[in-house]
Coordinates of C-alpha atoms and ligand atoms in Angstrom, one line a residue:
X65 CA -48.9 81.2 272.6
X66 CA -52.2 80.2 274.4
X67 CA -53.2 83.2 276.6
X68 CA -55.8 83.7 279.1
X69 CA -58.5 86.1 278.5
X70 CA -56.9 88.7 280.8
X71 CA -53.7 88.5 278.7
X72 CA -55.7 88.1 275.3
X73 CA -57.4 91.9 276.2
X74 CA -54.0 93.1 275.9
X75 CA -52.4 91.2 273.1
X76 CA -55.3 90.3 270.9
X77 CA -55.1 93.3 268.5
X78 CA -51.3 93.6 268.7
X79 CA -49.3 94.4 265.6
X80 CA -52.3 93.9 263.3
X81 CA -51.3 94.4 259.5
X82 CA -54.5 94.3 257.8
X83 CA -54.3 97.0 255.1
X84 CA -53.0 96.0 251.6
X85 CA -54.4 98.9 249.5
X86 CA -53.6 102.5 250.5
X87 CA -56.2 104.4 252.8
X88 CA -57.7 107.3 250.6
X89 CA -57.3 109.6 254.0
X90 CA -54.2 109.4 255.9
X91 CA -55.4 107.3 259.3
X92 CA -54.9 108.7 262.8
X93 CA -51.8 106.9 264.3
X94 CA -53.3 107.1 268.0
X95 CA -50.3 105.4 269.4
X96 CA -47.7 107.0 271.5
X97 CA -44.8 104.4 270.8
X98 CA -44.1 101.8 268.4
X99 CA -42.7 98.3 268.9
X100 CA -40.1 96.3 266.9
X101 CA -39.5 93.0 265.7
X102 CA -35.6 93.0 266.0
X103 CA -32.7 95.1 267.5
X104 CA -31.7 95.6 263.7
X105 CA -35.2 97.7 263.0
X106 CA -34.4 99.4 266.3
X107 CA -31.1 100.3 265.3
X108 CA -32.6 101.4 261.7
X109 CA -35.3 103.6 263.4
X110 CA -32.8 105.2 265.7
X111 CA -30.3 105.9 262.7
X112 CA -33.4 108.1 261.4
X113 CA -34.3 105.9 258.5
X114 CA -37.4 106.8 257.1
X115 CA -40.7 105.3 258.5
X116 CA -38.8 104.2 261.6
X117 CA -41.0 105.5 263.9
X118 CA -40.1 105.2 267.7
X119 CA -41.9 107.4 270.2
X120 CA -44.7 110.0 269.1
X121 CA -42.9 113.0 270.9
X122 CA -40.0 112.2 268.3
X123 CA -42.3 111.8 265.3
X124 CA -45.6 110.6 264.5
X125 CA -46.9 109.4 261.0
X126 CA -50.0 111.5 261.2
X127 CA -48.3 114.5 262.4
X128 CA -45.5 113.8 259.8
X129 CA -48.0 113.8 257.0
X130 CA -49.3 117.3 258.2
X131 CA -45.7 118.6 258.3
X132 CA -45.2 117.5 254.7
X133 CA -48.1 119.2 253.5
X134 CA -47.5 122.6 255.5
X135 CA -43.8 122.3 254.0
X136 CA -45.2 122.0 250.3
X137 CA -48.0 124.7 251.1
X138 CA -45.7 127.4 252.2
X139 CA -42.6 126.3 249.8
X140 CA -40.3 125.4 252.5
X141 CA -37.9 122.3 252.8
X142 CA -39.4 120.9 255.9
X143 CA -42.1 122.0 258.9
X144 CA -42.6 121.2 262.4
X145 CA -45.8 120.8 263.8
X146 CA -46.3 122.0 267.6
X147 CA -49.0 122.0 270.0
X148 CA -50.0 125.4 269.7
X149 CA -49.2 128.6 267.5
X150 CA -47.1 129.7 270.9
X151 CA -45.3 126.4 271.0
X152 CA -43.9 126.9 267.5
X153 CA -43.1 130.5 268.3
X154 CA -41.2 129.6 271.6
X155 CA -39.4 126.6 270.2
X156 CA -38.3 128.9 267.2
X157 CA -37.0 131.8 269.4
X158 CA -35.5 129.8 271.7
X159 CA -33.7 127.7 269.2
X160 CA -32.5 130.9 267.0
X161 CA -31.0 132.6 270.3
X162 CA -29.1 132.1 273.3
X163 CA -28.4 134.5 276.6
X164 CA -26.9 137.6 275.3
X165 CA -29.0 137.8 271.9
X166 CA -31.2 140.5 270.7
X167 CA -34.3 140.4 268.7
X168 CA -36.1 143.1 266.9
X169 CA -39.8 142.8 266.6
X170 CA -42.8 144.5 265.3
X171 CA -44.6 146.4 268.1
X172 CA -47.9 145.4 267.0
X173 CA -47.2 141.7 267.2
X174 CA -49.6 139.0 268.8
X175 CA -49.9 140.0 272.4
X176 CA -49.0 136.4 273.3
X177 CA -45.7 136.7 271.1
X178 CA -45.2 140.1 272.7
X179 CA -45.4 138.7 276.1
X180 CA -42.9 135.9 275.7
X181 CA -40.4 138.6 274.4
X182 CA -40.8 141.0 276.9
X183 CA -41.7 138.9 280.0
X184 CA -40.2 135.5 279.7
X185 CA -37.4 135.8 277.5
X186 CA -35.8 138.6 279.3
X187 CA -35.4 136.2 282.1
X188 CA -33.0 134.2 279.9
X189 CA -31.3 137.5 279.2
X190 CA -32.6 137.7 275.5
X191 CA -33.6 141.5 274.9
X192 CA -36.1 142.7 272.5
X193 CA -36.7 146.2 270.9
X194 CA -40.3 146.7 269.4
X195 CA -40.5 149.0 266.5
X196 CA -43.3 150.2 263.8
X197 CA -42.2 147.7 261.2
X198 CA -44.3 149.8 258.5
X199 CA -41.4 152.1 258.6
X200 CA -38.2 150.6 257.3
X201 CA -36.0 153.4 258.1
X202 CA -36.7 152.9 261.9
X203 CA -35.6 149.3 262.0
X204 CA -32.1 149.6 260.9
X205 CA -30.6 151.9 263.7
X206 CA -31.9 149.0 266.4
X207 CA -29.4 146.5 265.0
X208 CA -27.0 145.6 267.6
X209 CA -24.0 143.2 267.1
X210 CA -25.8 140.9 269.2
X211 CA -29.2 141.0 267.0
X212 CA -30.0 137.6 265.7
X213 CA -33.9 137.5 264.6
X214 CA -36.5 140.0 263.2
X215 CA -40.2 138.7 263.8
X216 CA -42.9 140.6 262.1
X217 CA -46.5 139.5 260.9
X218 CA -47.8 139.2 257.4
X219 CA -50.6 141.0 258.3
X220 CA -51.1 142.5 262.1
X221 CA -53.7 142.6 264.5
X222 CA -55.9 144.5 264.8
X223 CA -54.8 147.4 262.5
X224 CA -54.2 145.0 259.6
X225 CA -51.0 146.7 259.1
X226 CA -48.3 145.1 256.5
X227 CA -44.4 145.0 256.3
X228 CA -42.7 145.5 253.4
X229 CA -41.0 142.1 252.8
X230 CA -38.4 143.6 250.3
X231 CA -37.1 145.9 252.6
X232 CA -36.8 143.8 255.7
X233 CA -35.0 141.0 253.6
X234 CA -32.6 143.8 252.3
X235 CA -31.9 144.4 255.9
X236 CA -31.6 140.8 257.2
X237 CA -29.3 140.0 254.6
X238 CA -26.9 143.1 255.4
X239 CA -26.9 142.1 259.0
X240 CA -26.9 138.2 258.6
X241 CA -30.3 138.2 260.6
X242 CA -32.9 135.6 260.7
X243 CA -36.3 136.7 259.4
X244 CA -39.3 134.8 261.0
X245 CA -42.7 135.8 259.6
X246 CA -46.0 134.8 261.4
X247 CA -48.5 133.9 258.6
X248 CA -51.3 133.2 260.8
X249 CA -53.6 135.9 259.6
X250 CA -52.6 135.4 255.8
X251 CA -52.3 131.6 255.5
X252 CA -50.2 130.2 252.6
X253 CA -53.4 131.0 250.4
X254 CA -52.7 134.6 250.5
X255 CA -49.1 134.9 250.8
X256 CA -45.9 132.5 251.0
X257 CA -43.2 134.7 253.0
X258 CA -40.5 132.0 252.4
X259 CA -40.7 132.9 248.5
X260 CA -40.4 136.6 249.4
X261 CA -37.0 136.1 251.3
X262 CA -38.1 135.0 255.0
X263 CA -36.1 132.5 256.7
X264 CA -39.0 130.9 258.5
X265 CA -42.6 131.2 258.9
X266 CA -44.6 130.2 261.9
X267 CA -48.2 130.2 262.4
X268 CA -51.1 129.5 264.4
X269 CA -52.8 126.1 262.9
X270 CA -55.5 126.9 265.5
X271 CA -56.6 129.7 262.8
X272 CA -57.4 129.4 259.1
X273 CA -55.1 126.5 258.4
X274 CA -57.3 124.3 260.5
X275 CA -60.5 126.6 260.3
X276 CA -63.2 125.0 262.6
X277 CA -62.3 126.3 265.9
X278 CA -61.8 122.6 267.4
X279 CA -58.1 122.3 267.3
X280 CA -55.2 124.2 269.0
X281 CA -52.0 123.3 267.0
X282 CA -49.0 125.6 265.4
X283 CA -46.1 125.0 262.6
X284 CA -43.0 126.5 261.7
X285 CA -41.8 125.8 258.2
X286 CA -38.5 126.6 256.7
X287 CA -35.2 125.5 255.3
X288 CA -33.6 122.0 256.7
X289 CA -30.9 123.6 258.7
X290 CA -33.4 125.8 260.8
X291 CA -35.8 123.2 261.0
X292 CA -33.5 120.7 262.1
X293 CA -32.0 123.0 264.9
X294 CA -35.8 123.8 266.0
X295 CA -36.6 120.1 265.9
X296 CA -33.9 119.2 268.5
X297 CA -35.5 122.1 271.2
X298 CA -39.0 120.9 269.9
X299 CA -38.4 117.1 271.3
X300 CA -36.6 118.2 274.3
X301 CA -39.3 120.4 275.4
X302 CA -41.8 118.4 274.2
X303 CA -44.9 120.6 272.8
X304 CA -45.8 118.4 270.4
X305 CA -49.3 117.9 268.6
X306 CA -51.3 115.0 269.0
X307 CA -52.0 112.8 266.3
X308 CA -55.8 113.3 266.3
X309 CA -55.4 117.1 266.1
X310 CA -53.0 116.8 263.4
X311 CA -55.6 114.8 261.4
X312 CA -58.0 117.5 261.9
X313 CA -55.9 119.9 260.9
X314 CA -55.1 117.8 257.6
X315 CA -58.8 117.7 257.1
X316 CA -59.3 121.6 257.4
X317 CA -56.4 122.0 255.1
X318 CA -58.3 120.6 252.2
X319 CA -60.8 123.4 252.3
X320 CA -58.6 126.1 253.1
X321 CA -58.6 127.4 249.5
X322 CA -62.1 127.7 249.2
X323 CA -62.5 128.7 252.6
X324 CA -60.0 131.6 252.3
X325 CA -61.7 132.7 248.8
X326 CA -65.1 133.3 250.8
X327 CA -63.6 134.7 253.6
X328 CA -61.8 137.2 251.4
X329 CA -65.0 138.1 249.3
X330 CA -67.2 138.3 252.4
X331 CA -64.7 140.6 254.3
X332 CA -64.6 142.8 251.1
X333 CA -68.3 143.3 251.3
X334 CA -68.5 143.9 254.9
X335 CA -65.6 146.5 254.8
X336 CA -67.3 148.4 252.1
X337 CA -70.8 148.4 254.0
X338 CA -69.0 149.6 257.1
X339 CA -67.1 152.5 255.5
X340 CA -70.7 153.8 254.5
X341 CA -72.3 153.9 257.6
X342 CA -72.5 157.2 259.4
X343 CA -71.8 155.6 262.9
X344 CA -68.5 153.9 262.0
X345 CA -65.3 156.5 262.4
X346 CA -63.0 154.3 260.4
X347 CA -62.3 150.9 259.1
X348 CA -59.1 149.1 259.0
X349 CA -59.2 146.7 255.8
X350 CA -56.1 146.4 253.3
X351 CA -58.5 145.5 250.6
X352 CA -60.1 149.1 250.6
X353 CA -58.3 151.5 248.5
X354 CA -58.0 154.1 251.3
X355 CA -56.1 151.7 253.6
X356 CA -52.6 153.4 253.8
X357 CA -51.0 150.2 252.7
X358 CA -53.5 149.0 249.7
X359 CA -50.5 149.5 247.1
X360 CA -48.2 147.0 249.3
X361 CA -51.0 144.8 250.2
X362 CA -51.9 144.3 246.5
X363 CA -48.2 143.4 245.7
X364 CA -47.5 141.1 248.9
X365 CA -50.8 139.1 248.9
X366 CA -52.6 137.4 246.3
X367 CA -56.0 138.3 248.4
X368 CA -56.7 140.6 251.2
X369 CA -57.8 137.9 253.7
X370 CA -61.0 137.9 256.1
X371 CA -59.8 139.8 259.0
X372 CA -61.0 143.6 259.4
X373 CA -61.5 146.0 262.1
X374 CA -63.5 149.3 262.7
X375 CA -63.8 152.1 265.3
X376 CA -67.2 153.4 266.4
X377 CA -67.7 156.5 268.6
X378 CA -67.9 156.1 272.4
X379 CA -64.9 154.1 273.2
X380 CA -65.6 150.6 275.3
X381 CA -69.2 151.7 276.0
X382 CA -70.0 152.2 272.2
X383 CA -68.2 149.0 271.2
X384 CA -70.3 147.1 273.8
X385 CA -73.5 148.4 272.8
X386 CA -72.6 147.2 269.0
X387 CA -71.3 143.6 270.2
X388 CA -74.5 143.3 272.5
X389 CA -76.9 144.0 269.6
X390 CA -75.4 141.5 267.3
X391 CA -77.5 138.4 267.0
X392 CA -75.9 135.7 264.4
X393 CA -72.3 137.2 264.9
X394 CA -70.9 136.3 268.4
X395 CA -68.2 137.6 270.6
X396 CA -65.0 135.1 270.4
X397 CA -61.5 136.0 271.6
X398 CA -60.0 134.2 268.6
X399 CA -60.8 134.0 264.8
X400 CA -60.7 132.3 261.7
X401 CA -63.5 130.0 262.3
X402 CA -66.4 129.2 259.6
X403 CA -68.6 131.9 261.5
X404 CA -68.3 135.5 261.6
X405 CA -67.1 136.5 265.1
X406 CA -66.2 139.7 266.8
X407 CA -63.6 140.5 269.5
X408 CA -62.4 143.8 271.3
X409 CA -58.9 144.2 271.2
X410 CA -58.7 146.6 274.0
X411 CA -60.3 144.1 276.3
X412 CA -58.7 140.9 274.9
X413 CA -55.7 140.6 272.6
X414 CA -54.3 144.2 273.7
X415 CA -55.5 144.1 277.2
X416 CA -51.7 143.5 278.6
X417 CA -50.8 147.0 277.2
X418 CA -51.5 150.1 279.1
X419 CA -54.2 152.8 277.6
X420 CA -51.3 154.8 276.6
X421 CA -49.5 152.2 274.9
X422 CA -52.8 151.0 273.0
X423 CA -53.5 154.6 272.0
X424 CA -49.9 155.3 270.9
X425 CA -50.4 152.0 268.6
X426 CA -53.5 153.2 267.2
X427 CA -55.6 150.7 269.0
X428 CA -58.9 152.7 270.1
X429 CA -61.1 151.5 273.1
X430 CA -64.1 151.6 270.2
X431 CA -62.5 149.1 268.0
X432 CA -64.0 146.0 267.2
X433 CA -62.0 143.5 265.3
X434 CA -64.2 141.1 262.8
X435 CA -63.3 137.6 261.7
X436 CA -65.7 137.4 258.8
X437 CA -67.1 134.0 258.2
X438 CA -68.3 132.0 255.4
X439 CA -72.0 133.1 255.8
X440 CA -74.1 134.7 253.0
X441 CA -72.5 138.3 252.8
X442 CA -76.0 140.0 253.2
X443 CA -76.8 138.1 256.3
X444 CA -73.5 139.4 257.9
X445 CA -73.9 143.0 256.5
X446 CA -77.7 143.0 257.9
X447 CA -76.4 141.9 261.3
X448 CA -73.9 144.7 261.7
X449 CA -76.6 147.1 260.3
X450 CA -79.1 146.1 263.0
X451 CA -76.5 146.4 265.6
X452 CA -75.4 149.7 264.6
X453 CA -79.1 150.9 264.6
X454 CA -79.0 149.9 268.5
X455 CA -76.2 152.0 269.4
X456 CA -76.6 155.6 270.7
X457 CA -75.5 158.4 268.4
Ligands
PLP194 N1 -49.9 134.6 266.2 C1 -50.9 135.1 266.0 C2 -51.1 136.1 264.9 C3 -52.3 134.7 266.5 O1 -53.1 135.8 266.5 C4 -52.1 133.9 267.7 C5 -53.5 133.5 268.6 O2 -54.3 134.2 268.5 C6 -50.8 133.0 267.7 C7 -50.1 133.4 267.1 C8 -50.9 132.2 268.6 O3 -51.5 131.1 268.3 P1 -52.0 129.6 269.4 O4 -53.3 130.2 270.4 O5 -52.4 128.5 268.6 O6 -51.2 129.5 270.4

């Protein structure tokens, strides 16, 4: 029909089906809703026919492309991409549990996850017990008739501790529990927990998978039954990822293997370098033979990763002196970007804990956590050498 320029501005570009060949890169479907030519098409879309998109909170091609890629990479049937790692963890726990249920959780879980369990889910009468999951014998006595979930991390923060998957899988099978593993620190390049018997993997895509510190997103990956159940909650609660963010993560994903290789190689060099420094009290890195779980790490991971922490004398003051004297390396309360960064667990990720709780977990006030980046390893070591020289003995 003939339209005025006022109407044309709205309708001129509508429904343009311009592409005959396949785009090399998945395009960004930056649309909140899809339109239909007939009620028959509406029926097909609502009955779940493939490609029948309706409204982007229910599903969007850019987001779905990332979901399919992540499912393949983690070795799951399906994945669900969410607006953050915490959104993925929240959707997972609230789908698996209901009022009156109980969760067993690693005591050194990421602070956000621990806070969710301790302060938010308790309001809905979902209780949690926190335990040192590096000691499997301590877990079994905590199982109750109402226990539904065990949640752990592949590599924990900031002590880089591991859990023995074989022991945990035997336990969850014996008591019919759902094992959820946060694989953020390892990424599927270093570990695929579903292959080792976990039921669900959650991860912050904000970290290694996107890898460029410019997106906040998360995902949960697993078997169809679990993911369909979580998807119901996810669509109703609404913490979906934007198509553009999904596209950016997809772009980051393509270099994940290369980045993880370089993060790992650089972290090993820095860990060995720091170990040899007289002002460093100790270094936590699973790749070091002196790490208490080095053998387990070699068995469960296909690389030791890009994260390490070390302790300097002098508590928070000592750590602050080192952090201030770094020149190339910035203080960043996140991780897994291309640039090396440091953080201070006592003042950031674990500030919600009391000093006694931190001491019990082994988190010293003089601890500095390093997310080792992709720069030349000698430059990274030189910056730390310079910073340590500026610290009082
Ligand atoms: N899991 C781990 C291990 C994390 O370190 C983080 C964030 O730092 C999260 C989950 C939460 O991810 P997001 O910040 O994307 O919500």
